[in-house]
XYZ file of C-alpha atoms in Angstrom:
674
model
C 90.666 33.586 -14.957
C 91.088 36.696 -12.811
C 94.681 37.940 -12.629
C 96.315 40.427 -10.269
C 98.901 42.438 -12.257
C 102.453 43.050 -11.255
C 103.838 46.454 -11.933
C 105.323 45.449 -15.273
C 102.217 43.537 -16.336
C 100.102 46.462 -15.286
C 102.123 48.746 -17.497
C 101.795 46.356 -20.447
C 98.027 46.101 -20.007
C 97.629 49.901 -19.900
C 99.506 50.223 -23.151
C 97.452 47.483 -24.751
C 94.018 48.380 -23.487
C 94.116 52.166 -23.065
C 96.644 53.220 -25.667
C 99.202 55.994 -25.324
C 98.738 59.712 -25.908
C 100.340 62.942 -24.923
C 97.234 63.778 -22.915
C 97.650 60.674 -20.754
C 101.352 59.889 -20.580
C 102.522 56.713 -18.893
C 105.214 57.322 -16.277
C 106.971 55.337 -13.628
C 104.088 56.273 -11.356
C 102.162 53.570 -13.249
C 103.791 51.085 -10.934
C 101.386 52.209 -8.214
C 98.326 51.214 -10.281
C 96.428 48.064 -9.202
C 94.444 46.056 -11.753
C 92.586 42.826 -12.143
C 91.156 41.628 -15.480
C 89.606 38.854 -17.441
C 88.602 38.524 -21.109
C 85.872 41.038 -20.815
C 86.737 43.512 -18.005
C 89.741 45.360 -16.731
C 89.351 46.959 -13.341
C 91.952 49.557 -12.349
C 92.262 51.309 -9.065
C 94.775 53.007 -6.699
C 97.980 54.802 -7.331
C 98.399 58.113 -9.094
C 97.975 57.098 -12.706
C 94.189 57.261 -12.635
C 94.365 60.700 -11.052
C 96.508 61.872 -13.945
C 93.333 61.476 -16.100
C 91.719 64.250 -14.032
C 93.249 67.703 -14.502
C 92.382 70.177 -11.750
C 91.534 73.647 -13.034
C 89.515 75.654 -10.480
C 89.244 78.468 -13.032
C 86.282 80.839 -13.555
C 84.159 80.152 -16.661
C 83.143 83.128 -18.805
C 79.366 83.290 -18.444
C 77.704 85.436 -21.117
C 74.579 86.941 -19.545
C 71.745 88.658 -21.278
C 71.079 91.547 -18.910
C 67.601 92.949 -19.180
C 66.032 90.109 -21.253
C 64.647 88.246 -18.269
C 61.596 89.245 -16.252
C 62.071 91.958 -13.724
C 60.190 91.889 -10.517
C 58.136 94.981 -9.788
C 59.526 97.148 -6.951
C 57.677 96.608 -3.660
C 54.583 98.848 -3.431
C 55.174 102.048 -1.386
C 52.917 104.643 0.073
C 52.419 107.708 -2.181
C 53.257 111.198 -0.990
C 50.292 113.477 -1.478
C 50.468 117.254 -1.875
C 47.074 118.982 -1.735
C 46.061 121.958 -3.880
C 44.262 124.223 -1.557
C 44.036 127.141 -3.925
C 40.526 128.634 -3.407
C 39.630 125.919 -0.967
C 37.360 126.680 2.009
C 37.987 125.171 5.500
C 35.369 122.910 6.970
C 35.425 122.976 10.786
C 33.497 121.784 13.827
C 30.101 120.209 13.211
C 28.829 122.611 10.547
C 27.007 121.645 7.411
C 28.278 122.680 4.059
C 26.725 122.687 0.613
C 29.244 121.998 -2.165
C 28.409 123.612 -5.537
C 29.954 122.901 -8.897
C 33.683 123.487 -8.911
C 33.921 124.313 -5.112
C 36.567 122.773 -2.925
C 36.325 122.305 0.909
C 39.059 120.941 3.103
C 39.351 119.603 6.602
C 42.538 121.115 8.092
C 45.310 118.816 9.322
C 45.125 118.025 13.039
C 41.385 118.835 13.210
C 38.255 116.561 13.352
C 35.199 117.518 11.384
C 31.896 115.998 12.640
C 29.422 117.966 10.490
C 28.235 117.119 7.024
C 28.652 117.883 3.326
C 25.867 118.086 0.757
C 27.047 117.832 -2.850
C 24.751 119.979 -4.966
C 26.967 119.272 -7.939
C 30.449 118.129 -8.798
C 32.937 119.444 -6.244
C 35.806 118.327 -4.097
C 36.582 117.549 -0.489
C 40.168 117.405 0.666
C 40.599 115.592 4.051
C 43.899 116.465 5.745
C 42.557 115.918 9.225
C 39.791 113.504 10.361
C 36.323 113.203 8.858
C 34.151 111.994 11.796
C 30.512 112.154 12.859
C 27.709 109.970 11.553
C 26.233 112.053 8.588
C 25.684 110.596 5.157
C 28.057 111.775 2.516
C 27.098 110.842 -1.014
C 29.707 111.635 -3.612
C 27.913 112.230 -6.958
C 29.062 111.859 -10.533
C 32.058 114.146 -10.950
C 32.505 114.576 -7.184
C 35.962 114.003 -5.755
C 37.212 113.145 -2.250
C 40.942 113.268 -1.603
C 42.278 111.924 1.702
C 45.797 113.244 2.528
C 48.666 111.182 4.045
C 47.540 112.081 7.588
C 43.835 112.259 6.748
C 41.152 109.836 7.948
C 37.651 108.795 7.292
C 36.484 106.958 10.343
C 33.940 104.106 10.535
C 31.187 106.223 12.028
C 30.889 108.173 8.791
C 28.318 106.943 6.243
C 30.416 107.500 3.199
C 29.222 106.383 -0.289
C 30.429 106.749 -3.791
C 27.798 107.058 -6.452
C 28.404 106.247 -10.108
C 31.105 108.669 -11.431
C 32.170 109.687 -7.881
C 35.848 109.320 -7.100
C 37.850 108.577 -3.932
C 41.664 109.091 -3.844
C 42.995 107.823 -0.565
C 46.535 108.554 0.544
C 45.715 108.122 4.221
C 43.294 105.859 6.098
C 39.681 105.168 5.152
C 36.999 103.024 6.813
C 34.325 102.498 4.096
C 31.123 101.868 6.086
C 28.307 101.647 3.558
C 27.207 98.525 1.673
C 28.099 99.349 -1.923
C 30.548 101.115 -4.235
C 29.284 102.562 -7.482
C 32.130 104.971 -8.273
C 35.908 104.778 -8.550
C 38.402 104.166 -5.702
C 42.103 104.680 -6.020
C 43.727 103.511 -2.780
C 47.359 104.501 -2.169
C 47.516 103.719 1.540
C 45.101 101.941 3.822
C 41.381 101.273 3.151
C 39.033 98.904 5.003
C 35.610 97.885 3.922
C 33.815 97.532 7.291
C 30.495 96.054 6.120
C 29.238 93.522 3.667
C 30.049 95.194 0.416
C 28.941 95.066 -3.211
C 31.286 96.435 -5.842
C 28.621 97.256 -8.419
C 28.868 97.248 -12.135
C 29.686 100.901 -12.544
C 32.552 100.774 -10.028
C 36.287 100.315 -10.440
C 38.395 99.720 -7.325
C 42.209 100.063 -7.659
C 44.379 98.976 -4.753
C 47.989 100.302 -4.824
C 48.816 99.620 -1.153
C 46.675 97.918 1.577
C 43.007 97.066 1.280
C 40.924 94.815 3.610
C 37.417 93.339 3.225
C 36.328 92.534 6.805
C 32.991 90.742 6.248
C 31.652 87.574 4.567
C 29.372 88.849 1.855
C 31.762 90.615 -0.514
C 30.248 90.679 -4.025
C 32.555 91.651 -6.896
C 30.396 92.678 -9.869
C 32.941 94.841 -11.587
C 36.737 95.238 -11.663
C 38.816 94.959 -8.562
C 42.482 95.542 -9.377
C 45.176 94.622 -6.823
C 48.687 95.913 -7.350
C 49.882 95.478 -3.805
C 48.341 93.806 -0.710
C 44.694 92.721 -0.623
C 43.025 90.796 2.203
C 39.630 89.152 2.477
C 38.981 88.081 6.011
C 35.884 85.971 5.258
C 36.005 85.109 1.624
C 34.338 86.629 -1.526
C 32.018 86.027 -4.382
C 32.903 87.037 -7.937
C 29.767 87.196 -10.014
C 29.636 86.629 -13.714
C 30.520 90.163 -14.636
C 33.216 90.491 -11.958
C 36.943 90.451 -12.330
C 39.626 90.235 -9.649
C 42.687 91.457 -11.572
C 46.012 90.608 -9.876
C 48.950 92.567 -11.113
C 52.509 91.001 -11.154
C 54.114 90.791 -7.711
C 50.844 91.576 -5.942
C 49.792 89.534 -2.900
C 46.236 88.586 -2.127
C 45.196 86.556 0.856
C 41.924 84.990 2.021
C 41.926 84.213 5.754
C 38.678 82.268 6.055
C 35.161 82.037 4.812
C 33.890 80.782 1.473
C 34.905 81.542 -2.077
C 32.822 81.306 -5.217
C 33.774 82.356 -8.795
C 31.454 82.868 -11.629
C 33.642 85.586 -13.132
C 37.388 85.642 -13.366
C 40.667 85.978 -11.465
C 43.464 86.786 -13.789
C 46.948 88.132 -14.222
C 47.693 89.561 -17.635
C 51.346 90.478 -16.752
C 54.598 88.700 -17.562
C 55.538 87.740 -13.947
C 53.802 86.005 -11.144
C 51.171 87.297 -8.728
C 50.490 85.407 -5.470
C 47.141 84.508 -3.825
C 46.956 82.497 -0.551
C 43.962 80.685 0.908
C 44.059 79.972 4.701
C 41.178 78.080 6.419
C 38.919 78.800 3.443
C 36.554 76.647 1.379
C 35.593 76.761 -2.300
C 31.877 76.459 -3.108
C 30.729 77.363 -6.564
C 33.421 77.595 -9.192
C 31.417 77.857 -12.401
C 33.671 79.784 -14.765
C 35.909 77.748 -17.102
C 38.667 78.753 -16.763
C 38.038 80.719 -13.559
C 41.700 81.535 -12.853
C 44.171 82.460 -15.631
C 47.567 83.872 -16.137
C 50.816 83.803 -14.074
C 49.203 83.298 -10.596
C 50.650 81.223 -7.884
C 47.915 79.835 -5.593
C 48.939 78.612 -2.109
C 46.738 76.752 0.261
C 46.723 76.154 4.081
C 43.911 74.094 5.567
C 42.010 74.631 2.401
C 40.905 71.809 0.021
C 41.427 72.820 -3.596
C 40.809 69.795 -5.725
C 37.793 71.498 -7.229
C 40.248 73.811 -9.014
C 41.979 70.900 -10.719
C 38.954 69.761 -12.635
C 36.974 70.950 -15.649
C 39.598 73.398 -16.788
C 39.042 75.798 -13.890
C 42.657 76.974 -14.028
C 44.765 77.436 -17.100
C 48.230 76.101 -17.686
C 49.981 79.252 -16.450
C 48.608 78.906 -12.935
C 50.854 77.219 -10.403
C 49.871 75.627 -7.143
C 51.782 75.883 -3.837
C 54.971 77.254 -5.482
C 55.503 79.667 -2.564
C 56.338 82.552 -4.936
C 58.480 85.215 -3.499
C 56.831 88.632 -2.781
C 59.248 91.350 -1.665
C 58.410 93.290 1.473
C 57.618 96.988 1.182
C 55.688 99.680 3.007
C 52.509 98.130 1.694
C 53.208 94.455 1.231
C 54.616 91.797 3.563
C 57.309 89.391 2.385
C 56.129 86.047 1.338
C 57.992 83.050 0.040
C 61.719 82.530 -0.341
C 63.905 85.144 -1.986
C 64.493 84.022 -5.643
C 67.830 83.378 -7.250
C 69.565 86.523 -8.487
C 70.713 86.143 -12.110
C 73.509 88.655 -11.657
C 75.063 86.497 -8.965
C 75.075 83.258 -11.023
C 78.666 82.219 -11.615
C 80.471 79.058 -12.809
C 84.039 77.716 -12.281
C 85.647 74.758 -13.986
C 86.896 72.494 -11.157
C 88.367 69.822 -13.294
C 88.425 68.083 -16.670
C 88.366 64.226 -16.790
C 90.052 62.897 -19.932
C 87.991 60.183 -21.609
C 89.160 56.578 -21.544
C 90.887 55.279 -24.697
C 90.417 51.688 -25.685
C 92.107 50.171 -28.722
C 92.798 53.656 -30.080
C 89.079 54.592 -29.732
C 88.165 57.546 -27.420
C 84.953 56.888 -25.422
C 82.326 59.443 -24.522
C 80.568 59.971 -21.300
C 76.839 59.216 -21.408
C 75.491 59.355 -17.889
C 76.239 60.443 -14.327
C 74.824 59.397 -10.913
C 75.920 60.822 -7.590
C 75.629 59.054 -4.239
C 77.324 59.672 -0.870
C 79.873 62.042 -2.315
C 80.889 59.768 -5.235
C 80.102 60.306 -8.871
C 79.597 57.329 -11.159
C 80.094 57.962 -14.931
C 79.169 55.660 -17.789
C 80.856 55.686 -21.239
C 80.133 54.374 -24.667
C 81.920 54.155 -28.004
C 81.963 57.550 -29.615
C 79.590 57.559 -32.546
C 81.973 59.548 -34.692
C 84.716 56.989 -34.314
C 84.692 53.942 -36.525
C 85.346 50.780 -34.544
C 84.697 47.132 -35.085
C 83.808 46.318 -31.426
C 81.534 47.870 -28.855
C 83.469 49.223 -25.872
C 82.555 51.028 -22.706
C 83.667 52.080 -19.322
C 82.430 52.822 -15.784
C 84.296 55.294 -13.601
C 84.122 56.352 -9.936
C 85.094 59.890 -8.827
C 85.375 60.986 -5.292
C 83.777 64.449 -5.204
C 83.431 64.850 -1.390
C 85.921 67.729 -1.705
C 84.285 70.016 -4.321
C 87.575 71.690 -5.154
C 89.747 68.513 -5.354
C 87.907 65.577 -6.870
C 89.849 62.390 -7.710
C 89.321 59.454 -10.020
C 89.610 56.393 -7.831
C 88.560 53.470 -9.976
C 87.508 52.533 -13.557
C 86.143 49.352 -15.127
C 86.928 48.992 -18.833
C 84.711 46.701 -20.867
C 85.888 45.159 -24.182
C 82.448 44.239 -25.529
C 79.769 46.338 -23.854
C 79.050 50.097 -24.062
C 76.855 52.019 -21.639
C 74.179 54.699 -22.162
C 73.393 55.483 -18.509
C 74.155 54.553 -14.897
C 71.980 54.474 -11.744
C 72.890 53.838 -8.105
C 70.433 52.324 -5.525
C 70.882 50.358 -2.277
C 74.697 50.068 -2.678
C 74.446 48.732 -6.163
C 75.331 50.130 -9.583
C 73.080 49.565 -12.572
C 74.541 50.378 -15.930
C 72.393 50.116 -19.050
C 73.728 49.747 -22.580
C 74.391 46.961 -25.086
C 76.689 45.027 -27.312
C 76.547 43.616 -30.799
C 73.935 41.049 -29.658
C 71.475 43.418 -28.032
C 70.582 45.413 -24.957
C 72.525 44.650 -21.766
C 72.358 45.436 -18.015
C 75.471 45.299 -15.832
C 74.964 45.165 -12.116
C 77.734 45.512 -9.545
C 77.669 45.794 -5.746
C 79.465 48.742 -4.174
C 81.561 48.342 -1.040
C 81.962 51.649 0.726
C 80.889 53.312 -2.496
C 83.536 51.557 -4.678
C 83.809 48.389 -6.808
C 84.950 45.092 -5.287
C 88.616 45.132 -6.294
C 89.179 41.448 -5.697
C 86.505 39.698 -7.665
C 85.348 40.558 -11.194
C 82.522 38.024 -11.007
C 80.770 40.673 -8.938
C 80.021 42.400 -12.302
C 76.911 40.488 -13.466
C 75.599 40.979 -17.005
C 71.939 40.384 -18.023
C 70.207 40.501 -21.399
C 67.341 42.874 -21.833
C 64.751 43.195 -24.599
C 65.719 44.982 -27.872
C 69.014 46.213 -29.245
C 70.141 48.672 -26.600
C 69.166 49.830 -23.157
C 68.775 53.592 -22.808
C 68.516 54.114 -19.045
C 66.908 52.699 -15.837
C 66.054 53.343 -12.218
C 65.582 51.015 -9.284
C 62.631 51.363 -6.891
C 60.841 49.063 -4.492
C 62.715 45.946 -5.554
C 62.130 46.447 -9.273
C 64.211 47.956 -12.054
C 62.378 50.185 -14.533
C 64.302 50.142 -17.852
C 63.988 51.777 -21.255
C 65.261 49.915 -24.339
C 65.269 50.964 -27.923
C 64.829 49.664 -31.483
C 62.572 46.632 -32.398
C 60.957 45.251 -29.330
C 61.938 48.192 -27.175
C 59.853 50.152 -24.680
C 59.504 50.600 -20.968
C 59.754 47.502 -18.814
C 59.477 46.592 -15.180
C 62.248 44.008 -14.437
C 62.367 41.490 -11.610
C 65.840 41.221 -9.936
C 64.934 37.939 -8.275
C 64.675 36.266 -11.749
C 67.803 37.652 -13.361
C 65.996 40.814 -14.410
C 63.435 39.209 -16.610
C 60.463 41.307 -17.609
C 57.817 41.382 -14.924
C 55.560 43.658 -16.932
C 55.688 45.685 -20.124
C 54.572 49.189 -19.484
C 55.010 50.539 -23.038
C 56.059 49.192 -26.401
C 57.273 52.119 -28.488
C 60.247 50.298 -30.005
C 62.844 52.527 -31.664
C 60.949 55.626 -30.474
C 61.807 54.856 -26.864
C 64.004 57.530 -25.273
C 64.135 57.978 -21.506
C 62.448 57.444 -18.140
C 62.764 59.590 -15.036
C 60.939 59.838 -11.652
C 60.436 61.988 -8.592
C 58.744 61.102 -5.292
C 55.335 60.858 -6.973
C 55.571 60.475 -10.714
C 57.225 58.309 -13.345
C 57.607 59.970 -16.756
C 58.586 57.994 -19.892
C 59.447 59.835 -23.090
C 59.225 58.543 -26.581
C 59.238 60.304 -29.946
C 58.386 59.529 -33.569
C 56.698 60.523 -36.780
C 53.788 62.247 -35.036
C 55.675 64.180 -32.387
C 56.639 63.686 -28.780
C 54.789 61.417 -26.378
C 54.830 61.277 -22.583
C 53.539 58.474 -20.408
C 52.919 60.019 -16.913
C 52.169 57.536 -14.214
C 52.605 56.838 -10.529
C 56.249 56.358 -9.541
C 55.669 52.533 -9.775
C 54.427 52.899 -13.370
C 50.712 52.344 -12.571
C 47.669 54.575 -13.363
C 49.338 55.945 -16.509
C 48.119 58.693 -18.757
C 49.474 59.113 -22.338
C 49.941 62.621 -23.684
C 50.851 63.333 -27.298
C 52.415 66.606 -28.585
C 52.215 66.898 -32.370
C 53.743 70.429 -32.162
C 56.906 68.882 -30.633
C 57.788 66.913 -33.720
C 61.586 66.509 -33.985
C 63.366 66.454 -37.271
C 66.351 64.818 -35.509
C 65.358 61.697 -33.554
C 68.630 59.782 -33.311
C 70.568 59.893 -30.122
C 69.500 60.093 -26.559
C 67.009 62.755 -25.411
C 67.133 62.958 -21.670
C 64.545 64.503 -19.310
C 64.496 65.679 -15.678
C 61.831 66.378 -13.210
C 61.101 68.737 -10.278
C 58.104 68.285 -8.013
C 55.633 69.658 -10.472
C 57.114 69.638 -13.991
C 59.042 67.573 -16.550
C 61.670 69.213 -18.715
C 62.431 67.356 -21.886
C 65.485 67.675 -24.298
C 64.046 67.638 -27.846
C 67.061 67.868 -30.121
C 66.222 70.484 -32.858
C 63.009 71.332 -30.970
C 64.912 72.577 -27.937
C 63.283 71.984 -24.546
C 59.726 71.608 -23.390
C 58.170 72.026 -19.939
C 55.216 69.756 -19.122
C 52.914 69.892 -16.102
C 52.955 66.480 -14.372
C 49.431 66.667 -12.907
C 47.655 67.010 -16.260
C 50.168 66.735 -19.051
C 49.805 70.349 -20.205
C 52.536 71.856 -22.322
C 53.552 74.909 -20.255
C 56.473 76.328 -22.270
C 59.015 75.665 -24.951
C 62.402 77.131 -25.931
C 64.201 76.505 -29.174
C 67.748 77.874 -29.109
C 68.092 78.177 -32.848
C 65.024 80.472 -32.886
C 66.329 82.804 -30.165
C 67.372 86.243 -31.451
C 68.687 89.530 -30.177
C 68.282 92.598 -32.378
C 66.891 90.240 -35.015
C 70.129 88.282 -35.039
C 70.471 84.605 -34.208
C 72.431 84.026 -30.984
C 72.900 80.267 -31.067
C 73.880 77.788 -33.801
C 71.373 76.798 -36.386
C 72.576 73.230 -36.285
C 73.211 72.500 -32.628
C 70.834 70.186 -30.823
C 69.497 70.122 -27.273
C 70.866 66.799 -26.055
C 70.208 66.864 -22.358
C 68.750 69.033 -19.596
C 69.323 69.486 -15.864
C 67.738 71.692 -13.180
C 69.070 73.354 -10.092
C 67.217 75.926 -7.903
C 65.732 78.526 -10.243
C 67.485 77.458 -13.370
C 67.215 75.008 -16.299
C 70.500 74.022 -18.042
C 70.568 72.835 -21.659
C 73.508 70.797 -23.076
C 73.284 72.317 -26.580
C 76.217 70.996 -28.625
C 78.624 73.608 -29.853
C 76.585 76.355 -28.119
C 77.747 74.884 -24.810
C 75.388 75.168 -21.860
C 72.452 77.485 -22.143
C 70.823 78.654 -18.867
C 67.141 79.486 -18.638
C 64.958 80.667 -15.730
C 62.940 77.420 -15.242
C 59.802 79.361 -14.300
C 59.704 81.849 -17.169
C 61.901 80.196 -19.774
C 63.706 83.542 -20.247
C 67.382 83.142 -21.338
C 69.728 84.072 -18.532
C 72.936 83.349 -20.457
C 75.367 80.634 -21.626
C 78.859 79.421 -21.400
C 81.044 77.312 -23.675
C 83.589 74.548 -23.058
C 86.090 72.724 -25.185
C 84.099 70.357 -27.356
C 80.390 69.864 -27.843
C 78.072 69.751 -24.807
C 76.302 66.381 -25.124
C 75.129 65.674 -21.599
C 74.643 67.514 -18.300
C 73.842 66.309 -14.763
C 73.706 68.481 -11.621
C 73.969 67.353 -8.011
C 74.694 69.614 -4.969
C 75.828 72.538 -7.095
C 78.257 70.432 -9.138
C 77.517 70.176 -12.798
C 78.940 67.324 -14.818
C 79.092 68.189 -18.499
C 80.172 65.645 -21.140
C 81.876 67.037 -24.228
C 82.594 63.931 -26.291
C 86.337 63.346 -26.894
C 87.058 66.502 -24.915
C 86.154 64.684 -21.760
C 83.910 65.236 -18.686
C 83.932 68.659 -17.163
C 83.195 69.123 -13.472
C 81.809 72.606 -12.862
C 80.926 74.422 -9.659
C 77.689 76.328 -9.785
C 77.829 79.414 -7.532
């Protein structure tokens, strides 16, 4: 029978069911507490007593940062100031013709236009401080050098050609108007290839500022290195011996035409380069892989499915990540400015004391946030010896980030909970009792429990010994249960959550399921390493990926995972965290805290485990036991820093820049991420 408690009865029940401690004293304010209960559940709400469990702090957290260990973005490319050496140089003026002998230097004075010609009899030098015009052929031989000053120009009427061993150093503006390059180009300002061009095998072209290929038939047979801003207006062809080398923080764009790759596009650096394709099409992509390294490829009106087959890109390449490229004199800004590690700060908003039932302190296991309310699940602390299984569900109002409040809690005498999910104004809590896995479902009225009728809490039996977690989608509940008979199940709410279909049967190896808008990812582990089942969000069209190199020595406890649009991040206990590409199951990166060293010294504990992970903006957060929370750059996996809390960090969840960190008996910490 459900009973509404009087003030005195309410006080008695609190003493009996929650126990007394100096951390949660009972005062006369208890009289404001409202409660209803039956043999299984006690629901408490209202008054100030519940709020006394939540201690407001609003204190900054000491965040230890590892300055200099993360990747540094290259400074934006700038124009280079050129100072000519005119010692012994002879001026070239008017439309005269000059023969250049070995070691001789001619120069075109600044402010003048030269329309004559040069004939290299041997290695010599031309310095262009003014304008090289006219229509004569200028062939730069082996050892010959042409330097174009900051205000110098070679205009498109000039038939200028670099032979093998010839060199062009451009600090000004050059229109290259012949059909091949056989020498070496170093471009520090602005260079345009005006015709169909072949970069032949003996050539090397280095772009340090702006370079444009205007025509369709651009054949790269050698090495083209882009360190700044490179544009192809009508596509390109990289032949088998060709290489388009993209330096970190460079930007390359293709604004039309066709692209074929028999050679390579690569970035050998430690931070991303960006290449954009607009209104283009891929034809022959024969190299395998054709594109390698930290390259972000972005596509507009360009089909790119050909790149996602036959190993044409390696696992470091990202697609449509909109990587940030800083603006400079040579490069336009692209993408959104990245997070700045030095500005990352944390403050402890509040600490929520854990519930105490029959002298047993519970531990938080899961958090879900919906409409400004946080829902927290609890189970019996594994380190505490108890004869019964006990749990709790709490609701916290977090609409005011700086002043959260505990507004309701349901205490369960015989069921503990491993996770909680909210969907369509209902709460789904997964866990178990001494008789096996259980699911508790409760409707929410204006985001809170029905405070008049405990029969609204419905309990359902699930397969196996304990339910790990679940999510509700399209009128079905997808649940993970563990131990004998466990796995991943699709449950039908219209038939009391009976099994509609069994998606995986991994028994005691079952760990966790998560989803985003497109993918469902189910994680299990065992004697042969980690395993992921990556499927459509409804569980269909699944692919199984096994990772023997992610074999955990510690497999007990819950290993959570989280997803962004493109990757899964998995907590792996003693194996740290792994990043997996959702489209093909490729292992992108790993980080093991106990292996991280500075100056050959271990930074983190050799016994702590990575229990849970969460993501927010640029960062990946690891709940790593006594190490506290370790923060990584989620793209590079470089360590940004860490912070510690009272107790061991066992779970973390982040929503709207609030982090919820469970630290066992030390309670649940609500942390603001700035």
